[in-house]
Structures are given as C-alpha cells and as structure tokens.
XYZ file of C-alpha atoms in Angstrom:
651
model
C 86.071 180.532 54.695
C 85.743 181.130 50.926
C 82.274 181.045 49.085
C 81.613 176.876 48.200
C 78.675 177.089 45.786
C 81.209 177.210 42.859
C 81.064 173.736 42.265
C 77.272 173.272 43.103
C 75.284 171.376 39.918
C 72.753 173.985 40.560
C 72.179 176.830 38.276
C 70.482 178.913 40.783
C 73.529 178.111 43.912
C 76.238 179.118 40.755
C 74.559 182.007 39.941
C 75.825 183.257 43.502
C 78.986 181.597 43.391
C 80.554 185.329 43.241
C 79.092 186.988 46.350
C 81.211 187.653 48.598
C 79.281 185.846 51.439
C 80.512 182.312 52.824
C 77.404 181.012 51.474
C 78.076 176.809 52.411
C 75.561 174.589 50.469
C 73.616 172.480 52.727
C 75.140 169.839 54.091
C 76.673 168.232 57.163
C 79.886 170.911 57.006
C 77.478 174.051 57.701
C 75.752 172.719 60.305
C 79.270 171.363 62.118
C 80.829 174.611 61.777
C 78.127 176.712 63.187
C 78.143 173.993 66.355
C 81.989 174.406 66.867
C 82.100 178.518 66.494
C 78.375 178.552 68.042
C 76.941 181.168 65.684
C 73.131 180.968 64.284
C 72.738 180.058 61.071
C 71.300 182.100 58.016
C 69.425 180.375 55.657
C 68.346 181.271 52.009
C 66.274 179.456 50.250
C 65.417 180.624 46.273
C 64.999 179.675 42.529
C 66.371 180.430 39.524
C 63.417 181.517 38.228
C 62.529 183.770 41.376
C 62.123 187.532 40.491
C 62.946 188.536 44.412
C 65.409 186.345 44.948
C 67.396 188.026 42.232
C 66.345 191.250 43.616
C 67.579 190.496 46.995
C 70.987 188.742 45.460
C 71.846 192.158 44.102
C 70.476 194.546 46.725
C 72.130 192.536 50.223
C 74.192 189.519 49.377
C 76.080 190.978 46.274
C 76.609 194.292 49.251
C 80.215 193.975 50.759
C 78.966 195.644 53.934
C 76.181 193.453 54.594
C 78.562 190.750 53.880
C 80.721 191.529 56.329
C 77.701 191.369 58.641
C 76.555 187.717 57.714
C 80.175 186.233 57.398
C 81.337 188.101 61.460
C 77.860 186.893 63.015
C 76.442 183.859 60.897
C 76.772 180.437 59.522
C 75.276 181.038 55.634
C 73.848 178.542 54.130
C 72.402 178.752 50.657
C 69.133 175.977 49.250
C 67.899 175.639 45.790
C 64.049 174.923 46.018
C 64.018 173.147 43.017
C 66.818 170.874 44.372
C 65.794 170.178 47.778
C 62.345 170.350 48.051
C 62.160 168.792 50.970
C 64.621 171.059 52.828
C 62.050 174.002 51.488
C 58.672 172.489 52.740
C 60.161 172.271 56.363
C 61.523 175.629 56.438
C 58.651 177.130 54.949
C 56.235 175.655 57.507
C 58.127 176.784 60.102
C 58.520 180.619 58.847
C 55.073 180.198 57.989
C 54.107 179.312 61.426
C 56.210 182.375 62.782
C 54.924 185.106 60.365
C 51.916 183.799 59.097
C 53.306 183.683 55.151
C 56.076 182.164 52.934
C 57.704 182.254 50.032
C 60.775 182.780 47.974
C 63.378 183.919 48.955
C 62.935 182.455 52.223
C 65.087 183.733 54.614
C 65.262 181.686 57.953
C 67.708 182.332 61.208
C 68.317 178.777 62.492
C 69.956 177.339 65.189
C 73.179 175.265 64.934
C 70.829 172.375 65.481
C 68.692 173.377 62.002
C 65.755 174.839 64.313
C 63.864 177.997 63.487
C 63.648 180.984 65.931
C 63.428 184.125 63.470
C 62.341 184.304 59.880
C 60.820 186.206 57.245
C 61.095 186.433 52.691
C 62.491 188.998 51.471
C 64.213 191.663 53.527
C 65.019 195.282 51.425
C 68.329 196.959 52.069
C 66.839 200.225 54.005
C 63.796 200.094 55.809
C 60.843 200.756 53.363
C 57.016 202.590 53.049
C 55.938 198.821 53.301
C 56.863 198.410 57.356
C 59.453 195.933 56.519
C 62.738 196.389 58.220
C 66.067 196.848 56.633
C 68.096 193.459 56.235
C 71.324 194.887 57.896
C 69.209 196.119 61.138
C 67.675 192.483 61.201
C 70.885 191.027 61.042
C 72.531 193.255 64.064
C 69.293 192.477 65.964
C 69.346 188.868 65.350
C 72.697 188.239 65.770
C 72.375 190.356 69.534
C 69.678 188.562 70.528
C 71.595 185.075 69.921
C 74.191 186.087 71.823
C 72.574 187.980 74.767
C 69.164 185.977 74.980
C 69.675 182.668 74.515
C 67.078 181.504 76.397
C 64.645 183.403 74.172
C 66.074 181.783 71.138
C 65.239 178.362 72.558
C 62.323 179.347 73.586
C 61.025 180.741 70.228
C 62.439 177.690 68.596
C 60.387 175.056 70.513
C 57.547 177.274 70.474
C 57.533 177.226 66.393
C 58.636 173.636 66.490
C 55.449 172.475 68.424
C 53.237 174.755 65.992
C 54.557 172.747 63.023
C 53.543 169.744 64.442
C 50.316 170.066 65.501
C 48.668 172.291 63.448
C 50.176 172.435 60.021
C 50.686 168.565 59.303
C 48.876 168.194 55.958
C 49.477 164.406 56.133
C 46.556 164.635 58.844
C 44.170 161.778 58.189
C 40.334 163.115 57.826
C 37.058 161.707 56.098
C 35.377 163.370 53.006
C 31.944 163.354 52.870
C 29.203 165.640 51.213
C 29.200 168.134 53.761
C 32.522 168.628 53.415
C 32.667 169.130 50.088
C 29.743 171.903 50.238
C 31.810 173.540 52.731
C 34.865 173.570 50.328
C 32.860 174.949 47.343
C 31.155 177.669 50.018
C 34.233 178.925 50.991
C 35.587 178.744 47.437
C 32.390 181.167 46.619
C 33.310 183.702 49.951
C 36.781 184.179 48.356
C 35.266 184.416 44.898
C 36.245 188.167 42.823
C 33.163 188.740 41.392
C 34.572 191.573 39.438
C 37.599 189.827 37.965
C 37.549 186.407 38.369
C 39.824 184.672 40.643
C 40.142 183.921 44.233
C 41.346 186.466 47.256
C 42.946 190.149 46.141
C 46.342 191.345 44.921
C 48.502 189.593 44.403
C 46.597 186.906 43.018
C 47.602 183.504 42.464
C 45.895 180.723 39.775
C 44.225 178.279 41.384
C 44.089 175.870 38.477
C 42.933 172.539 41.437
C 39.793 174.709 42.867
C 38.660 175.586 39.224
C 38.756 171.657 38.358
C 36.989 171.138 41.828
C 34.047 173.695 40.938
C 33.599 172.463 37.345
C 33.488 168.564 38.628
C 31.038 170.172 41.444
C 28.991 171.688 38.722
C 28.950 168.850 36.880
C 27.083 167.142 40.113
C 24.942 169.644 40.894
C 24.494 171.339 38.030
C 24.245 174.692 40.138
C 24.829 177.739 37.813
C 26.813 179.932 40.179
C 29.466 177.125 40.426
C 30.050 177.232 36.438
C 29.588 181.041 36.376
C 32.651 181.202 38.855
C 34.760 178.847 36.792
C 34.030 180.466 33.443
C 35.158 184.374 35.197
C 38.045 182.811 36.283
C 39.498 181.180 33.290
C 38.259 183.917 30.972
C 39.797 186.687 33.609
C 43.704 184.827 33.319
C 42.772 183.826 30.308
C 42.563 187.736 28.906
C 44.795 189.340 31.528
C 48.496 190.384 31.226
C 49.804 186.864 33.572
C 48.765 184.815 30.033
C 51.369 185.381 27.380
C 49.405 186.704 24.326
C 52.387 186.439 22.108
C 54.358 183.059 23.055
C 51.814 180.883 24.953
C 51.697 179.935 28.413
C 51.550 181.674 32.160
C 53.497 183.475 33.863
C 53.449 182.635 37.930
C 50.882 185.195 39.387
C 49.670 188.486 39.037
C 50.293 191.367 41.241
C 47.438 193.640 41.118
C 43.575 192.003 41.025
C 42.662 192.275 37.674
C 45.179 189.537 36.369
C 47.492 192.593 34.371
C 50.767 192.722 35.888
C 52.191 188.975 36.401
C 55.773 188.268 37.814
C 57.279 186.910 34.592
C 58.556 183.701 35.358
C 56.471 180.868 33.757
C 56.968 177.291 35.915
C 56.261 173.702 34.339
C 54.260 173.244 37.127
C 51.987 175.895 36.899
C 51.424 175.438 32.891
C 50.984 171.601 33.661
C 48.140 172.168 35.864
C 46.221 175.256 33.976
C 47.033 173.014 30.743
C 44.764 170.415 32.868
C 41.646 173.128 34.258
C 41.443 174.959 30.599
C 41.590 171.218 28.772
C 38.440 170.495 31.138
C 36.574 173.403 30.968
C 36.484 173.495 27.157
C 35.866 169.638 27.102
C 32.640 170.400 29.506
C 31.975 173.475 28.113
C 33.174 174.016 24.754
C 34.308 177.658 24.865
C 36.753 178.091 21.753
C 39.135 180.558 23.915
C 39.635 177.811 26.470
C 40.720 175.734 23.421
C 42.862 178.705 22.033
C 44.832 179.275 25.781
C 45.539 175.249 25.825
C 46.839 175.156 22.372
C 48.595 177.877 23.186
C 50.353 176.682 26.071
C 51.414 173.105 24.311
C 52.622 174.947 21.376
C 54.994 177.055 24.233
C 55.819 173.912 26.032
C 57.152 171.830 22.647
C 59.026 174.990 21.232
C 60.838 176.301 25.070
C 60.607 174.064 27.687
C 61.109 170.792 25.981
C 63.517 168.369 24.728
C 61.617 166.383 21.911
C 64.538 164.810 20.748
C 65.488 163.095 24.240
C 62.266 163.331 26.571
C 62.158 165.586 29.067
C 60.361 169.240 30.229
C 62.230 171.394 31.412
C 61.864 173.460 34.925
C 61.079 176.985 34.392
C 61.595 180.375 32.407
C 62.974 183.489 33.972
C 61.357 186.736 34.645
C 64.654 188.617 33.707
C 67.553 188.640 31.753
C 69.460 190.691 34.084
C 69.419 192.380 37.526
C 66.784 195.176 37.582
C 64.890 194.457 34.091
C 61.837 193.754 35.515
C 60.428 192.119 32.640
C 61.411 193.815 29.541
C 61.844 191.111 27.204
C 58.223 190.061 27.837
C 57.194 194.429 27.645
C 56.449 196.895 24.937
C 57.015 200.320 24.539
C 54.717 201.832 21.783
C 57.460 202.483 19.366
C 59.029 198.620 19.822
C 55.493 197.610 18.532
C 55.481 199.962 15.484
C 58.760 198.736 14.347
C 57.232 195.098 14.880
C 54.869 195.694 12.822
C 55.118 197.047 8.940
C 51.416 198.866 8.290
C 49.472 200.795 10.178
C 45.992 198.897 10.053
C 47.900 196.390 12.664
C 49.821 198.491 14.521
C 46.067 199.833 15.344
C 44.343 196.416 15.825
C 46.799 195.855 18.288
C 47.195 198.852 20.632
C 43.428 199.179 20.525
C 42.764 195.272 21.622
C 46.181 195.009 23.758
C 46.267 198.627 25.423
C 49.260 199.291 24.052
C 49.537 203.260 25.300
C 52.361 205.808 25.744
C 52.473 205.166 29.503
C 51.836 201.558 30.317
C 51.968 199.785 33.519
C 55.503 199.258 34.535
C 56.359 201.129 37.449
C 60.445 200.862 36.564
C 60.010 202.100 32.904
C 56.564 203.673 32.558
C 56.723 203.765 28.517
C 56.343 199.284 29.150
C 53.644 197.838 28.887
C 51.906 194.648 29.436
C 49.693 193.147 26.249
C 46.339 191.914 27.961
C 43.477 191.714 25.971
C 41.330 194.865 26.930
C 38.648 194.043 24.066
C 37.735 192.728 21.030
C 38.543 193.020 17.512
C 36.025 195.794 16.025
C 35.199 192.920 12.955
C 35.449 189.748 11.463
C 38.085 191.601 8.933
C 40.063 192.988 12.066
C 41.025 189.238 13.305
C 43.357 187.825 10.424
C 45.349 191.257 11.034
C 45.715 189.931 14.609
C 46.548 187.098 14.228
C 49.463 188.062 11.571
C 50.616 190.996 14.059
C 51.096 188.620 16.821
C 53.091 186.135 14.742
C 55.443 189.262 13.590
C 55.337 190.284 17.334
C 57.020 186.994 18.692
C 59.474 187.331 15.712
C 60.788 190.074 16.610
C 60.421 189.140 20.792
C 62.331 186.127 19.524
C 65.417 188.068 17.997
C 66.122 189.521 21.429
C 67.641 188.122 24.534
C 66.052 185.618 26.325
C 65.338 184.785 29.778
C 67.529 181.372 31.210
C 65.316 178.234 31.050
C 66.539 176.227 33.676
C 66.561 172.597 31.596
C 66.820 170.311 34.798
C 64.801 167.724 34.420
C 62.677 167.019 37.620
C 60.981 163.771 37.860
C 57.887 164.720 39.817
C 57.275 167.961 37.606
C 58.035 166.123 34.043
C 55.465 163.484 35.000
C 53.196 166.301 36.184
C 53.681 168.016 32.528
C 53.375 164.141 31.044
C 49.927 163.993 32.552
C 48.996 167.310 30.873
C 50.035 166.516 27.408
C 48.315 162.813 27.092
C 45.234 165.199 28.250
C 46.116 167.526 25.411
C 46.251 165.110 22.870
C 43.549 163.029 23.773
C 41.328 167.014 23.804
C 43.359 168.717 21.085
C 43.859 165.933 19.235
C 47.897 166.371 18.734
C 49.598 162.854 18.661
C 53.060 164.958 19.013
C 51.402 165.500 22.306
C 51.275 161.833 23.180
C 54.379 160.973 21.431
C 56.279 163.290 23.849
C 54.486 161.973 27.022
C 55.368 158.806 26.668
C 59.122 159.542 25.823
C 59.202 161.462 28.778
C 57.509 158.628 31.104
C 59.572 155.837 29.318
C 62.762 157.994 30.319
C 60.959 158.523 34.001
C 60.940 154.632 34.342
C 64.450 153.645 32.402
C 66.360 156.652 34.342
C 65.097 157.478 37.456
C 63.319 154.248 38.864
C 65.761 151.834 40.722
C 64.393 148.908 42.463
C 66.420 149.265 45.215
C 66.648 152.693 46.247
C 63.272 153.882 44.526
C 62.568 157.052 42.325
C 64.986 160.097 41.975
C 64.344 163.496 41.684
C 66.492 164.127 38.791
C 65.884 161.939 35.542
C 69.114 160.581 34.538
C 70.171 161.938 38.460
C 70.998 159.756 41.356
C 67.927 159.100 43.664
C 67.457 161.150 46.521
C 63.694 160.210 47.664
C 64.591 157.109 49.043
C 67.241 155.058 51.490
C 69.717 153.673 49.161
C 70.911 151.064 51.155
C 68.838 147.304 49.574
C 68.007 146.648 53.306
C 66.386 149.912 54.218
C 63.063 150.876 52.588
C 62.734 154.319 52.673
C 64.803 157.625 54.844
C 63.778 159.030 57.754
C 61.453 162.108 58.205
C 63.632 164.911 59.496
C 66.980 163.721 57.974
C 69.507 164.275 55.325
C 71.940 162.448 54.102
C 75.499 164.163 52.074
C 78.539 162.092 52.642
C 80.277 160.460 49.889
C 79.923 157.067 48.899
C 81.447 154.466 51.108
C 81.438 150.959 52.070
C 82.803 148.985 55.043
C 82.733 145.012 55.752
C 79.896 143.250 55.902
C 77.255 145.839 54.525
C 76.010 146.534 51.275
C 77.080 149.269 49.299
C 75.534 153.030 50.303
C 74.807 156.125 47.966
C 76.836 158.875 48.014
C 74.248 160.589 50.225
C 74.540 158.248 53.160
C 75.662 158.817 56.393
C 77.869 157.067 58.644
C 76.710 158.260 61.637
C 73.482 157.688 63.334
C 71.063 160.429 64.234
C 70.410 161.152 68.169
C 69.540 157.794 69.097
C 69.781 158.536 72.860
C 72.594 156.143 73.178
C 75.981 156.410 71.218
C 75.937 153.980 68.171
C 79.203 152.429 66.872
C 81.024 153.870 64.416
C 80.820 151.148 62.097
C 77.100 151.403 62.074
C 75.309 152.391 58.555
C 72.213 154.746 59.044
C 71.041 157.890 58.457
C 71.775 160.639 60.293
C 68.928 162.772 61.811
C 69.214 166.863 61.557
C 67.568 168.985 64.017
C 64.602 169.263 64.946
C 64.813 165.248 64.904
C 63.419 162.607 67.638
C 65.839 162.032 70.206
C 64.910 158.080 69.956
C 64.913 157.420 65.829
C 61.579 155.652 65.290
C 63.483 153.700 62.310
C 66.361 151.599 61.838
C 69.116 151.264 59.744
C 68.377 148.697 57.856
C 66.076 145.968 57.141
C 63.240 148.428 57.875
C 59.483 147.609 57.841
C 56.354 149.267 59.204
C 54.080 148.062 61.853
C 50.442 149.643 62.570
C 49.236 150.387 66.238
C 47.376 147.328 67.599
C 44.025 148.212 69.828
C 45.410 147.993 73.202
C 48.728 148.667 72.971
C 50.989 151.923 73.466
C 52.835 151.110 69.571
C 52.614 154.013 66.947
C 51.273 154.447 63.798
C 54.356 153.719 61.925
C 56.875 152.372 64.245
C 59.789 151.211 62.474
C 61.473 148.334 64.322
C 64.617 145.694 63.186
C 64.383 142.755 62.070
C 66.105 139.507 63.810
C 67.358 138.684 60.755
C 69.356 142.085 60.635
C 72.913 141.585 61.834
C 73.156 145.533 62.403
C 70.634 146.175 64.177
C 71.870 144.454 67.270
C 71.713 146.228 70.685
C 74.738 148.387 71.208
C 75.337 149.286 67.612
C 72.636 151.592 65.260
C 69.612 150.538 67.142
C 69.535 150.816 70.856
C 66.389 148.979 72.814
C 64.930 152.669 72.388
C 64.952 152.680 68.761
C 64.165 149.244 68.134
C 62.001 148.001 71.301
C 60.935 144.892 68.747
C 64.292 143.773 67.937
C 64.974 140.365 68.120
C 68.282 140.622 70.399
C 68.340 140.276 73.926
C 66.838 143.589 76.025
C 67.832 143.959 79.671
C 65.175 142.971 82.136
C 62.664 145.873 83.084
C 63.091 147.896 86.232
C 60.813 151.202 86.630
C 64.494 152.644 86.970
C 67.321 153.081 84.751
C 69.167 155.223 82.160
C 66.914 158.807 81.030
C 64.453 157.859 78.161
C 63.894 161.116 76.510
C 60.507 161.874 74.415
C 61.236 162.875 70.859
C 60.406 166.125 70.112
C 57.652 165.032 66.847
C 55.582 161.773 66.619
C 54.776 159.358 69.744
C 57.208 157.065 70.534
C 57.540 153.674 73.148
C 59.750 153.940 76.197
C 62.562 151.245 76.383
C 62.526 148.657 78.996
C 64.841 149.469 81.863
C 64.251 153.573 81.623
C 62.739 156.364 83.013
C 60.951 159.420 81.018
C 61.673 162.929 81.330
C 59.942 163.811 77.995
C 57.817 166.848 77.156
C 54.807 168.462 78.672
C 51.213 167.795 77.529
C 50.183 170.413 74.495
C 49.314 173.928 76.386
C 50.945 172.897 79.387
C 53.989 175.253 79.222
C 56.544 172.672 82.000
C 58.849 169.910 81.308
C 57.050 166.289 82.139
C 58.646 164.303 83.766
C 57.366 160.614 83.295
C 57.500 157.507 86.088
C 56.892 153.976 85.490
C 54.818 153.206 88.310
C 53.172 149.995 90.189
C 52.188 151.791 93.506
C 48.440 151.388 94.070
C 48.781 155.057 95.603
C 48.351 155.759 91.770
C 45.199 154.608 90.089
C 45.972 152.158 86.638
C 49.616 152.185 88.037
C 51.106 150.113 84.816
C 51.248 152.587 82.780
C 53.418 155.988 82.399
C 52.940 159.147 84.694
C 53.795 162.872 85.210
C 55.568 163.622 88.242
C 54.488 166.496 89.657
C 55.951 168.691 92.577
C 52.758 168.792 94.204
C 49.581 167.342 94.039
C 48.718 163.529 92.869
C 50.525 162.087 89.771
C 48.837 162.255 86.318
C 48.858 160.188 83.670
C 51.115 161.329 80.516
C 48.751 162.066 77.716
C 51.076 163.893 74.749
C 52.507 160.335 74.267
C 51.029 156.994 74.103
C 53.198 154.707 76.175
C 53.989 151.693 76.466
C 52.829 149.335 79.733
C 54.671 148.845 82.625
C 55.517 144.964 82.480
C-alpha cells in the first residue's frame, strides 16, 4: 500500500507525500482497511504552520525503521487541522480526556471503529530528560497490547468515550449572571503573572478574549486592578520577543514566561483577535503603543497574508523554512545586524533597546537572538534612528528566504480577520482597511454561501459544513461524508462528500438509500434522517429529546425498511408495527438520549458510574411500581428504573 497523500489539495498532507509511511488521508478507505486486516489505527493530526509537527515529520515518519513499524502494525492515517476541523476537535477531546492536554501534532491510536484508546502530541525518537517515551517503544507497546489485550483496548475506549460526553461538552447550556461573571474575572486574577503580564507560566499562550473580558469588566466596575491586569498584559506581548518588532504581527505563543522566545508561526486567527483586544484597549485607554502594535499588525496583514486584489486572508506563516531552522529567518546574530545597518549610532540604538548580544537566546544556534524590546530609547534624538534601523532591518529580513504562507482561504478565519479590519478602520482610521473587509465578506457571501447546502469552509471551495442534499438540513454529529458524487432515480443530486450508505441504524437500510454515513463512536439508532430533516424540542411529559430528528410523511425515503427504520424515525408518518414489550434488540446509542422503537426491547448502557451493561424491559406488571415506563433488569434484587436515558412510555 503506497503513500496516497500525493494528490491531497492540502499543503500540509503534500508536504508528507514522500515518507515512506502508508499514510491514507481520512476517509472511508482507511477505516475499511483497518476493519478487514483488524489492525489499530494511527492517527496524525498537524498544520502546516506547526513547528513540532515538522519536527516530528523529520525525526519518526521521514525514519525508514519506524516506518516499517507503523506500516507491519498500523492503519496510518494522516489529518490537516486546518482542513478538517471538525475531525481535530473530536480527537483532541478525546486525547485530552486521556492525558489531560492537546495539541499539534496530535497523535491518536484508534480503533478500526475511529474510537480512542491511547494517545498523546508529540512523541521524540529516543526516550528523553522530559519523561516522554520514545515513539518506536510506544508503537511496539501499542501495537502488543492490541493484539494481546483486547479487552483492555475496549475498555479504555468506552471509558474515554463516556468522559467526552459528559464532561467536556462545551455546547452545555448554563445561565450567566453577575456572580458568574465575578467568578470568571477572580479566577482570571488567581492565574494573573504579576511579574510579566499574562495568564498561567511557560509556555504562555495570548489570551486576546479574557483581556477584552477584563477591560469590558473594568469598564463596569471601574475597579483598578482589572485595568492594571489588562494594561501588563498587552504591554508584556506587546514588548516581548512573540510580537514581531520588525514586520508586524504575533507569532503563536511564547515558550518561557516573560513573552521572549515565541514559536514562530504567526496564525490569522491569532492576529485577528489581538488586532481586536489592542484596537479596544487603546480606544478605552488611549495608550499610543497599543495604537503602534495594531497598526503594526494591519500593515503585516495587507503586505503577507492578504490578497487585496481578489479578497481573501490567508491562513498562516511558518516558523521555518526548513527542517531544523528553528526560526532563523525571524533571528539575529550580532554581525547580521551590523551589516543591516550602515553607521554605528544605529547599530547601538538597536542592540541596546533590542538585546541584541553575542550569545542570544536560541538554544540551537546560541549567537540568535530574539529582538524584544528590553528598554527605551536613551532620547527623543535616539527614536528617528530606530525607527530608520528597523525599516533597513526588514529590508534586508525581506531579501532572504521566507517562511511558506499557506494562502487557503478559510471562511470562518477570513470573516474572523474581516471583523478585525472594519474595527481597524473604524479605530485607525484606514479606509484600505474597510475596503478589504468588505471584498473579503462580499466574496464570503458570492463563493461560499449556497442556499441549499449552506456555508463552506473554503471560499471559492465546495461546502463541507452542511448536508448537501436540498431535503436534508444539516449532517449528522459524529459523521463524515467522502464518496464521490453520485445520483440514482428518484433523489436529488448529492455532493461529492455524500455517502451511500447509512450509518448503524440498528437495522440494515437499502442500498438505494441516500444518507450519511455515521463513523465510530456514532449512535447505534441515528437520531436524524436522510432527508427532509427538521428538529423537534422535548415536550413536558414526554420521553422525546432535545433535538430529535424525525421524517417527514411527505418524504418518500424515509419509509420503514429503507434509511429510516421505526428506531430512527419513531415520528414517521408510515405504518409502525403494533407494540409488544417484546421484539427485535433496541440498542442505546452510545452519545445523546434517544426513544426506544415500538415493538423492542433495550439492552442499552448502564447508568453514569455504574460500571455493568443495563439491560432495559418494557414493563406493565404492577410487581413494578410506574410499570409504563422503561426498566433495568437486574440479576437480583427489584427492577429499577433506567435513568441514563429518557424513554419513551410503554403504550
């Protein structure tokens, strides 16, 4: 099985289109092949723009040995971020609910069902000083334990599968009231760094939402301490090494507490939402380096990651130009800024305010360094010699090679960017800022809307967000769709990334049926129909769900016996058989409530802590108290009601 990522639209899949692992991109084929050979399934999630993700590429994957490993014992599958965000947000949960922390590269061991029983980020080649295991002993280890404890596996998946759902849903419904929002800003306050500004300790991320959140909270209270903590933060990233001093903008986060050593990749995300916090702060506060940082950062934006001329931001700058550079286009050496610079009264101004020193702060090549801003010019005569040795400083940054700028156009991050710069121009007052907005939204709403199948995720690209059949509103939770496009009698046309094939329904739908098709961990009964889809809301008094997706009559495919079954569509208009408290298994889906059919019997899960498989009854006996509803049978003892699921009444 050759590696399949050459043809991949992705930059980031392409990059590893040479390795000699059988990466597969994800997709149906993957998960079909590591069901027929039953082998677990490695999965690698990155970016383009991710530092260790590179790192890792060139250290394991790019390693014949440790290829041999994943291509004897695994099914590897390979995820741009940036492409299938989705895809990333479920994965990372789950490794996040194994390990306690995410990120990129994100390196899951799945089974061939798509559930997670072993994870971690990045794995080094040899076991390291940090207590992180070498990748090639995790692999021998993993692959053992697959095939001599398979029982374990399951077990660690469901365990990590009920932990995403109950306690790391952030769709969870709550109310916001005043005490909540002093709890927010006192626990903002606890994680405050007094010293340096900034929230937490190395590495330390921007946290451009819970500066807005402190100055709108100052702006209610008027509370000093609130504003004191928003102007140390912006002034600490606003001076430290993670701002770029020479060509505008942020890079993603520093490593070390005092904001000096970023990881060099800059993200249109990231700039779109500082762009937003230092716009308000120097709007309520009028502090001209707030100003300075968001011109900056626009001025970045129009000349890098922009396309004036069409409409569109781009996606992100790399940290490196190649494999083990670490940084060194955005680095100095002390002689690289002498020959930058012509006289010696800036060469001065600038090691003295930038800390520009013999040995600087790269551990890979200790003559690089970083240019924060250490202190201030010595006088008013010192700043125009600044200001011109920066400008000569970029020229000459400019005339070497520069990191890839990934130009994909993502919807939800060029409206994010959008939002920024009619903020900017309305602040700064730069109508080029506006201008470019609304190109870029125009663009949004001409190339990416469709009324049928909603927004995209690509401008220009075909949607992906939404079910692209005209009778289906919106695609499942838990599902992906990647077969090409087809039609067949009688149905409207489908995307190219709808399936044939319904999901695990329970009962076996016909293959002319035209739904999406469920991946693991997925409901056994789908909670929403092929087509002609539309939401209904729990009524009081009854066992329905939140969202229970159920047919229409006018729907000619959602008849009984084809895509929807009585299970997944207990409201459909065509005829159900009568109801017996016996009948074919009804099994609980493994997320969300869900109603029994008529004529079944539950064996679904156990109650949350309970640790056994329920097993649910549909009872009348007046042996068992309220006996129309749905109950645990138990081995010993009286019956008890189910309570994980609502259910519906015995009738």
């Amino acid at each position: 099985m050759p590696n399949l990522l050459a043809t991949e639209p992705s930059a980031y899949l392409k990059s590893a289109a040479h390795q000699p692992v059988h990466w597969h991109p994800w997709g149906d084929a993957a998960f079909t092949r590591a069901r027929t050979e039953d082998k677990p399934i490695l999965l690698d999630i990155g970016a383009v723009w991710c530092h260790w993700c590179h790192v890792m590429d060139g250290e394991s994957y790019e390693d014949a040995r440790v290829a041999d490993l994943l291509n004897a014992d695994f099914v590897c599958i390979k995820v741009d971020r940036d492409e299938r965000p989705d895809v990333d947000t479920r994965y990372q949960r789950a490794v996040q609910a194994l390990t306690g922390q995410g990120g990129w590269p994100l390196t899951a061991f799945l089974t061939p069902e798509g559930e997670v029983f072993f994870g971690g980020t990045y794995f080094p080649p040899e076991e390291n000083h940090y207590g992180r295991p070498g990748f090639p002993s995790v692999l021998r280890q993993v692959a053992g334990i697959y095939r001599q404890q398979r029982d374990k596996v399951a077990e660690n998946a469901k365990a990590i599968r009920h932990h995403v759902a109950q306690s790391l849903d952030e769709a969870q419904g709550g109310d916001v009231s005043a005490t909540t929002l002093e709890r927010a800003a006192a626990e903002m306050a606890r994680l405050f760094d007094i010293r340096y500004g900034g929230f937490g300790t190395a590495p330390k991320f921007p946290h451009p939402a819970a500066t807005q959140f402190l100055l709108a909270r100052w702006h209610d209270t008027g509370e000093h301490w609130v504003r004191d903590v928003v102007e140390k933060t912006l002034t600490g990233m606003a001076k430290g090494g993670i701002r770029d001093h020479v060509g505008g903008g942020f890079h993603r986060y520093a490593v070390d507490e005092r904001w000096i050593v970023p990881h060099f990749e800059k993200m249109a995300y990231d700039n779109s939402e500082l762009l937003h916090a230092y716009l308000d702060a120097y709007a309520a506060l009028g502090t001209p380096l707030f100003k300075r940082v968001a011109r900056e950062t626009v001025d970045w934006v129009l000349e890098v990651l922009s396309d004036r001329e069409r409409g569109a931001f781009f996606t992100s700058q790399d940290a490196d130009v190649r494999f083990g550079d670490d940084g060194d286009y955005w680095t100095w050496t002390l002689d690289e800024v002498r020959d930058a610079l012509t006289d010696d009264k800036s060469y001065h101004v600038i090691r003295r305010v930038y800390d520009v020193e013999t040995e600087g702060e790269m551990h890979h090549n200790p003559r690089k360094n970083v240019l924060w801003w250490k202190r201030d010019p010595a006088g008013d005569d010192e700043w125009p010699l600044l200001e011109d040795a920066l400008t000569r400083l970029k020229a000459a940054r400019d005339r070497r090679t520069a990191p890839f700028v990934d130009t994909t156009p993502y919807v939800n991050w060029n409206a994010m960017m959008a939002s920024a710069f009619l903020h900017a121009g309305a602040v700064l007052d730069r109508p080029e800022c506006n201008a470019l907005a609304l190109k870029v939204l125009e663009r949004i709403w001409s190339e990416a809307w469709d009324e049928g199948r909603g927004m995209g995720h690509v401008i220009g690209g075909p949607s992906r967000g939404a079910c692209s059949t005209t009778t289906c509103t919106r695609r499942p939770r838990s599902s992906i769709c990647t077969n090409p496009p087809a039609t067949r009698p009688g149905s409207p046309a489908r995307s190219r990334c709808c399936s044939t094939a319904a999901g695990r329904t329970g009962t076996r739908p016909k293959e002319a049926s035209s739904t999406w098709r469920a991946t693991a961990p997925a409901p056994r009964i789908s909670r929403r129909p092929p087509s002609r889809c539309r939401t209904r809301r729990r009524h009081r008094g009854t066992g329905w769900p939140r969202c229970c997706w159920h047919a229409s009559r006018r729907s000619p495919t959602t008849r009984n016996g084809a895509a929807c079954s009585p299970a997944s569509s207990p409201h459909s208009g065509a005829p159900r058989p009568s109801w017996r408290c016996t009948g074919r298994p009804y099994f609980a889906p493994s997320i969300g409530p869900s109603i029994p059919p008529r004529g079944s019997r539950c064996t679904g899960r156990a109650a949350p802590g309970g640790g056994r498989r329920a097993i649910c009854i549909c009872s009348r006996s007046r042996r068992i108290a309220r006996g129309n509803s749905w109950f645990e049978r138990r081995r010993s003892g009286p019956p008890r009601r189910c309570a994980w699921a609502r259910r519906a009444p015995c009738r």
